[in-house]
Amino acid sequence: MATIKKKKLKLKKGAYILFGILIVTITSLIFGIKYYKDYKYKQTYEYKLINIGYSIDNAKQIISKVNDETINYILNNPQNDLIVDFINEKYFIENNLDNYLKFFEKQNDETLTDIVAMVNTHANNKWYEVTFNTDINLKEKMIVNKFYALNKEYAPTDLKNISLDYSYGNEGDNKLLSYAYDEFMNLWQAANKAGFYLMVTSSYRNYEEQESIYNERKEAQGERKADQTAARPGHSEHQTGLVVDMTSKSEPIESDFKESKTYNWLKENAYKYGFIERYPEGKTYITGYEPESWHWRYVGSEAAKVIHDENITYDEYYAYYIEYKNK
Ligand SMILES: [Zn+2]
């Protein structure tokens, strides 16, 4: 009997020890997991962003919208809610964040949307201060503006003469790149059906022609004025062979064209044929040009539709949809 009791006691003792070990294990496990979770959370961007002053909501927005490199840039700078505002801009480009903030400091009377547009298109720089080479492999999507230039030698090989039925000047004065020419003819027909008669006033110009136009204007008006209305050689879209300056038979004067019904028709329909108004009203701060209701650029119908629907300039389209999105 006594041995059985002893055994029972021993068993009881063993159970207590086991139970004790179990409790200790579970508790340390719970605390361990909690500690580990805390430790892990402290490694997250969310914790780090909140730690430097962002709200949970803003931290979540930052994480969901930008890549690691940009988050690290944000973490290495003081908390700034402006960053979140920029990130939420429609045409926000990550690599430009630092420039948006710097430009905002200088130009804080501009809206954030305008700052994004200007930085994206390099228009935060002085004209011709920074220049890049136009990527001619992009064909009808190549960009030529105050910051992107074609070299002296660039000349399209496949130019077609525009008939004197649709253009002023002499035979051979007006030319377009063949595929732009074909679309121009489609546009011409559609306009004609709607009761308008388009007339081309200028189109392809080579480097030297642009050089003499610019120099003439510079001599007459000075460099500043000349830069507002004429492109420097290499910086003119006319050198691409993708541009028509046009008015109509009934409203032949370029400067009056913006008041015409033909112009209104073009504004609503030209994009269907791949043509866009290149220097629209109210966008001089981006394009660098006073409005030119007569200057139409072929970019292809897909790009033209986006530009028309989103009411952006080609410069903005190029920055966001080609340079940034296609990377
Ligand atoms: Zn023009």
Tab-separated table of N, CA and C in Angstrom, residues 10-99:
chain	number	residue	atom	x	y	z
A	10	LYS	N	4.402	10.611	-6.292
A	10	LYS	CA	5.443	10.919	-7.273
A	10	LYS	C	4.821	11.394	-8.581
A	11	LEU	N	3.743	10.627	-8.951
A	11	LEU	CA	3.048	10.982	-10.201
A	11	LEU	C	2.479	12.392	-10.136
A	12	LYS	N	1.830	12.668	-9.006
A	12	LYS	CA	1.237	14.000	-8.808
A	12	LYS	C	2.302	15.086	-8.947
A	13	LYS	N	3.427	14.825	-8.282
A	13	LYS	CA	4.522	15.784	-8.311
A	13	LYS	C	4.977	16.032	-9.768
A	14	GLY	N	5.104	14.877	-10.467
A	14	GLY	CA	5.537	14.945	-11.883
A	14	GLY	C	4.574	15.771	-12.708
A	15	ALA	N	3.280	15.554	-12.447
A	15	ALA	CA	2.265	16.290	-13.218
A	15	ALA	C	2.354	17.783	-12.963
A	16	TYR	N	2.569	18.112	-11.668
A	16	TYR	CA	2.693	19.536	-11.325
A	16	TYR	C	3.867	20.170	-12.054
A	17	ILE	N	4.977	19.451	-12.064
A	17	ILE	CA	6.179	19.983	-12.729
A	17	ILE	C	5.910	20.186	-14.208
A	18	LEU	N	5.301	19.137	-14.772
A	18	LEU	CA	4.984	19.224	-16.207
A	18	LEU	C	4.071	20.411	-16.512
A	19	PHE	N	3.053	20.538	-15.652
A	19	PHE	CA	2.091	21.620	-15.803
A	19	PHE	C	2.787	22.981	-15.716
A	20	GLY	N	3.701	23.030	-14.713
A	20	GLY	CA	4.471	24.286	-14.535
A	20	GLY	C	5.280	24.614	-15.775
A	21	ILE	N	5.955	23.600	-16.290
A	21	ILE	CA	6.780	23.826	-17.490
A	21	ILE	C	5.911	24.327	-18.633
A	22	LEU	N	4.729	23.681	-18.749
A	22	LEU	CA	3.794	24.035	-19.820
A	22	LEU	C	3.384	25.507	-19.729
A	23	ILE	N	3.030	25.910	-18.506
A	23	ILE	CA	2.616	27.306	-18.284
A	23	ILE	C	3.731	28.255	-18.686
A	24	VAL	N	4.941	27.947	-18.192
A	24	VAL	CA	6.090	28.817	-18.485
A	24	VAL	C	6.313	28.885	-20.004
A	25	THR	N	6.248	27.704	-20.659
A	25	THR	CA	6.470	27.678	-22.110
A	25	THR	C	5.433	28.532	-22.827
A	26	ILE	N	4.157	28.307	-22.474
A	26	ILE	CA	3.084	29.057	-23.153
A	26	ILE	C	3.245	30.556	-22.946
A	27	THR	N	3.498	30.940	-21.661
A	27	THR	CA	3.641	32.368	-21.394
A	27	THR	C	4.813	32.961	-22.166
A	28	SER	N	5.945	32.255	-22.134
A	28	SER	CA	7.100	32.837	-22.843
A	28	SER	C	6.845	32.853	-24.342
A	29	LEU	N	6.087	31.842	-24.799
A	29	LEU	CA	5.740	31.819	-26.218
A	29	LEU	C	4.886	33.041	-26.574
A	30	ILE	N	3.865	33.277	-25.735
A	30	ILE	CA	2.979	34.432	-25.989
A	30	ILE	C	3.785	35.725	-25.989
A	31	PHE	N	4.603	35.878	-24.948
A	31	PHE	CA	5.409	37.104	-24.877
A	31	PHE	C	6.430	37.174	-26.007
A	32	GLY	N	6.988	35.995	-26.307
A	32	GLY	CA	7.976	35.916	-27.388
A	32	GLY	C	7.373	36.351	-28.707
A	33	ILE	N	6.182	35.801	-28.992
A	33	ILE	CA	5.511	36.151	-30.242
A	33	ILE	C	5.209	37.653	-30.282
A	34	LYS	N	4.702	38.135	-29.141
A	34	LYS	CA	4.366	39.560	-29.085
A	34	LYS	C	5.617	40.415	-29.295
A	35	TYR	N	6.693	40.023	-28.608
A	35	TYR	CA	7.945	40.768	-28.740
A	35	TYR	C	8.447	40.710	-30.184
A	36	TYR	N	8.360	39.499	-30.746
A	36	TYR	CA	8.814	39.308	-32.119
A	36	TYR	C	7.982	40.153	-33.095
A	37	LYS	N	6.645	40.144	-32.849
A	37	LYS	CA	5.752	40.949	-33.698
A	37	LYS	C	6.100	42.431	-33.623
A	38	ASP	N	6.328	42.892	-32.386
A	38	ASP	CA	6.710	44.296	-32.185
A	38	ASP	C	7.999	44.604	-32.923
A	39	TYR	N	8.940	43.659	-32.747
A	39	TYR	CA	10.241	43.831	-33.377
A	39	TYR	C	10.078	43.909	-34.897
A	40	LYS	N	9.270	42.978	-35.426
A	40	LYS	CA	9.025	42.940	-36.876
A	40	LYS	C	8.344	44.228	-37.350
A	41	TYR	N	7.348	44.673	-36.588
A	41	TYR	CA	6.601	45.877	-36.974
A	41	TYR	C	7.528	47.093	-37.029
A	42	LYS	N	8.470	47.113	-36.088
A	42	LYS	CA	9.401	48.248	-36.065
A	42	LYS	C	10.296	48.295	-37.292
A	43	GLN	N	10.382	47.156	-37.983
A	43	GLN	CA	11.186	47.131	-39.218
A	43	GLN	C	10.378	47.607	-40.425
A	44	THR	N	9.064	47.756	-40.262
A	44	THR	CA	8.230	48.086	-41.429
A	44	THR	C	8.292	49.575	-41.761
A	45	TYR	N	8.003	49.857	-43.039
A	45	TYR	CA	7.933	51.254	-43.468
A	45	TYR	C	6.827	51.995	-42.724
A	46	GLU	N	5.724	51.260	-42.474
A	46	GLU	CA	4.601	51.917	-41.792
A	46	GLU	C	5.049	52.472	-40.445
A	47	TYR	N	5.737	51.636	-39.661
A	47	TYR	CA	6.206	52.074	-38.342
A	47	TYR	C	7.184	53.247	-38.488
A	48	LYS	N	8.121	53.092	-39.436
A	48	LYS	CA	9.155	54.126	-39.600
A	48	LYS	C	8.550	55.464	-40.036
A	49	LEU	N	7.555	55.392	-40.920
A	49	LEU	CA	6.910	56.631	-41.382
A	49	LEU	C	6.128	57.296	-40.258
A	50	ILE	N	5.405	56.459	-39.497
A	50	ILE	CA	4.636	56.992	-38.366
A	50	ILE	C	5.603	57.595	-37.332
A	51	ASN	N	6.717	56.902	-37.169
A	51	ASN	CA	7.726	57.336	-36.206
A	51	ASN	C	8.303	58.720	-36.521
A	52	ILE	N	8.369	59.079	-37.823
A	52	ILE	CA	8.876	60.429	-38.128
A	52	ILE	C	7.743	61.454	-38.283
A	53	GLY	N	6.505	61.008	-38.011
A	53	GLY	CA	5.424	61.990	-37.902
A	53	GLY	C	4.266	61.850	-38.870
A	54	TYR	N	4.299	60.859	-39.771
A	54	TYR	CA	3.163	60.695	-40.695
A	54	TYR	C	2.002	60.008	-39.996
A	55	SER	N	0.794	60.351	-40.377
A	55	SER	CA	-0.378	59.658	-39.838
A	55	SER	C	-0.410	58.251	-40.440
A	56	ILE	N	-1.139	57.351	-39.789
A	56	ILE	CA	-1.248	55.975	-40.311
A	56	ILE	C	-1.766	56.013	-41.736
A	57	ASP	N	-2.778	56.848	-41.937
A	57	ASP	CA	-3.406	56.939	-43.251
A	57	ASP	C	-2.406	57.387	-44.322
A	58	ASN	N	-1.646	58.448	-44.002
A	58	ASN	CA	-0.654	58.939	-44.969
A	58	ASN	C	0.462	57.919	-45.206
A	59	ALA	N	0.864	57.254	-44.127
A	59	ALA	CA	1.911	56.230	-44.265
A	59	ALA	C	1.430	55.137	-45.213
A	60	LYS	N	0.179	54.734	-45.048
A	60	LYS	CA	-0.378	53.676	-45.913
A	60	LYS	C	-0.444	54.132	-47.368
A	61	GLN	N	-0.810	55.390	-47.566
A	61	GLN	CA	-0.875	55.919	-48.937
A	61	GLN	C	0.511	55.936	-49.577
A	62	ILE	N	1.495	56.378	-48.808
A	62	ILE	CA	2.869	56.428	-49.334
A	62	ILE	C	3.306	55.026	-49.753
A	63	ILE	N	3.092	54.057	-48.847
A	63	ILE	CA	3.547	52.689	-49.119
A	63	ILE	C	2.858	52.091	-50.348
A	64	SER	N	1.574	52.402	-50.494
A	64	SER	CA	0.844	51.782	-51.606
A	64	SER	C	1.173	52.431	-52.951
A	65	LYS	N	1.750	53.629	-52.926
A	65	LYS	CA	1.916	54.341	-54.208
A	65	LYS	C	3.343	54.517	-54.706
A	66	VAL	N	4.333	54.338	-53.844
A	66	VAL	CA	5.701	54.556	-54.339
A	66	VAL	C	6.609	53.364	-54.053
A	67	ASN	N	7.743	53.342	-54.723
A	67	ASN	CA	8.657	52.202	-54.554
A	67	ASN	C	9.615	52.414	-53.367
A	68	ASP	N	10.402	51.391	-53.077
A	68	ASP	CA	11.290	51.416	-51.907
A	68	ASP	C	12.240	52.608	-51.901
A	69	GLU	N	12.758	52.898	-53.084
A	69	GLU	CA	13.723	53.998	-53.187
A	69	GLU	C	13.096	55.323	-52.746
A	70	THR	N	11.851	55.548	-53.206
A	70	THR	CA	11.157	56.793	-52.854
A	70	THR	C	10.807	56.804	-51.364
A	71	ILE	N	10.398	55.638	-50.831
A	71	ILE	CA	10.079	55.590	-49.395
A	71	ILE	C	11.324	55.931	-48.577
A	72	ASN	N	12.467	55.401	-48.991
A	72	ASN	CA	13.704	55.710	-48.264
A	72	ASN	C	14.070	57.188	-48.364
A	73	TYR	N	13.794	57.758	-49.535
A	73	TYR	CA	14.010	59.207	-49.689
A	73	TYR	C	13.127	59.961	-48.689
A	74	ILE	N	11.863	59.534	-48.597
A	74	ILE	CA	10.916	60.196	-47.685
A	74	ILE	C	11.372	60.037	-46.232
A	75	LEU	N	11.858	58.828	-45.908
A	75	LEU	CA	12.307	58.567	-44.533
A	75	LEU	C	13.553	59.370	-44.168
A	76	ASN	N	14.339	59.714	-45.166
A	76	ASN	CA	15.556	60.479	-44.894
A	76	ASN	C	15.335	61.988	-44.861
A	77	ASN	N	14.074	62.376	-45.011
A	77	ASN	CA	13.746	63.800	-44.956
A	77	ASN	C	12.736	64.057	-43.850
A	78	PRO	N	12.669	65.297	-43.376
A	78	PRO	CA	11.686	65.589	-42.327
A	78	PRO	C	10.259	65.348	-42.828
A	79	GLN	N	9.361	65.012	-41.893
A	79	GLN	CA	7.962	64.781	-42.259
A	79	GLN	C	7.418	65.993	-42.996
A	80	ASN	N	6.678	65.737	-44.079
A	80	ASN	CA	6.144	66.824	-44.892
A	80	ASN	C	4.895	66.326	-45.612
A	81	ASP	N	3.727	66.827	-45.204
A	81	ASP	CA	2.469	66.351	-45.795
A	81	ASP	C	2.344	66.712	-47.265
A	82	LEU	N	3.135	67.703	-47.689
A	82	LEU	CA	3.163	68.095	-49.094
A	82	LEU	C	3.553	66.900	-49.979
A	83	ILE	N	4.425	66.066	-49.416
A	83	ILE	CA	4.865	64.878	-50.157
A	83	ILE	C	3.665	63.997	-50.505
A	84	VAL	N	2.780	63.826	-49.530
A	84	VAL	CA	1.589	62.996	-49.759
A	84	VAL	C	0.701	63.654	-50.818
A	85	ASP	N	0.586	64.985	-50.748
A	85	ASP	CA	-0.205	65.702	-51.755
A	85	ASP	C	0.384	65.498	-53.151
A	86	PHE	N	1.696	65.573	-53.262
A	86	PHE	CA	2.330	65.366	-54.571
A	86	PHE	C	2.097	63.933	-55.065
A	87	ILE	N	2.241	62.979	-54.161
A	87	ILE	CA	2.046	61.573	-54.544
A	87	ILE	C	0.647	61.344	-55.102
A	88	ASN	N	-0.317	62.090	-54.584
A	88	ASN	CA	-1.697	61.921	-55.044
A	88	ASN	C	-2.033	62.701	-56.307
A	89	GLU	N	-1.065	63.458	-56.819
A	89	GLU	CA	-1.288	64.161	-58.086
A	89	GLU	C	-1.350	63.140	-59.227
A	90	LYS	N	-2.233	63.385	-60.186
A	90	LYS	CA	-2.456	62.407	-61.263
A	90	LYS	C	-1.182	62.080	-62.054
A	91	TYR	N	-0.379	63.094	-62.335
A	91	TYR	CA	0.799	62.865	-63.183
A	91	TYR	C	2.099	62.824	-62.372
A	92	PHE	N	1.970	62.427	-61.099
A	92	PHE	CA	3.136	62.289	-60.219
A	92	PHE	C	4.147	61.290	-60.787
A	93	ILE	N	5.394	61.709	-60.862
A	93	ILE	CA	6.481	60.821	-61.292
A	93	ILE	C	7.490	60.733	-60.148
A	94	GLU	N	7.723	59.498	-59.681
A	94	GLU	CA	8.529	59.311	-58.467
A	94	GLU	C	9.892	59.986	-58.497
A	95	ASN	N	10.591	59.810	-59.615
A	95	ASN	CA	11.944	60.362	-59.693
A	95	ASN	C	11.983	61.876	-59.576
A	96	ASN	N	10.839	62.512	-59.761
A	96	ASN	CA	10.809	63.979	-59.734
A	96	ASN	C	10.457	64.560	-58.370
A	97	LEU	N	10.170	63.697	-57.399
A	97	LEU	CA	9.682	64.191	-56.105
A	97	LEU	C	10.572	65.281	-55.508
A	98	ASP	N	11.862	65.027	-55.496
A	98	ASP	CA	12.797	65.996	-54.924
A	98	ASP	C	12.705	67.345	-55.668
A	99	ASN	N	12.589	67.265	-56.995
A	99	ASN	CA	12.472	68.499	-57.788
A	99	ASN	C	11.142	69.216	-57.576
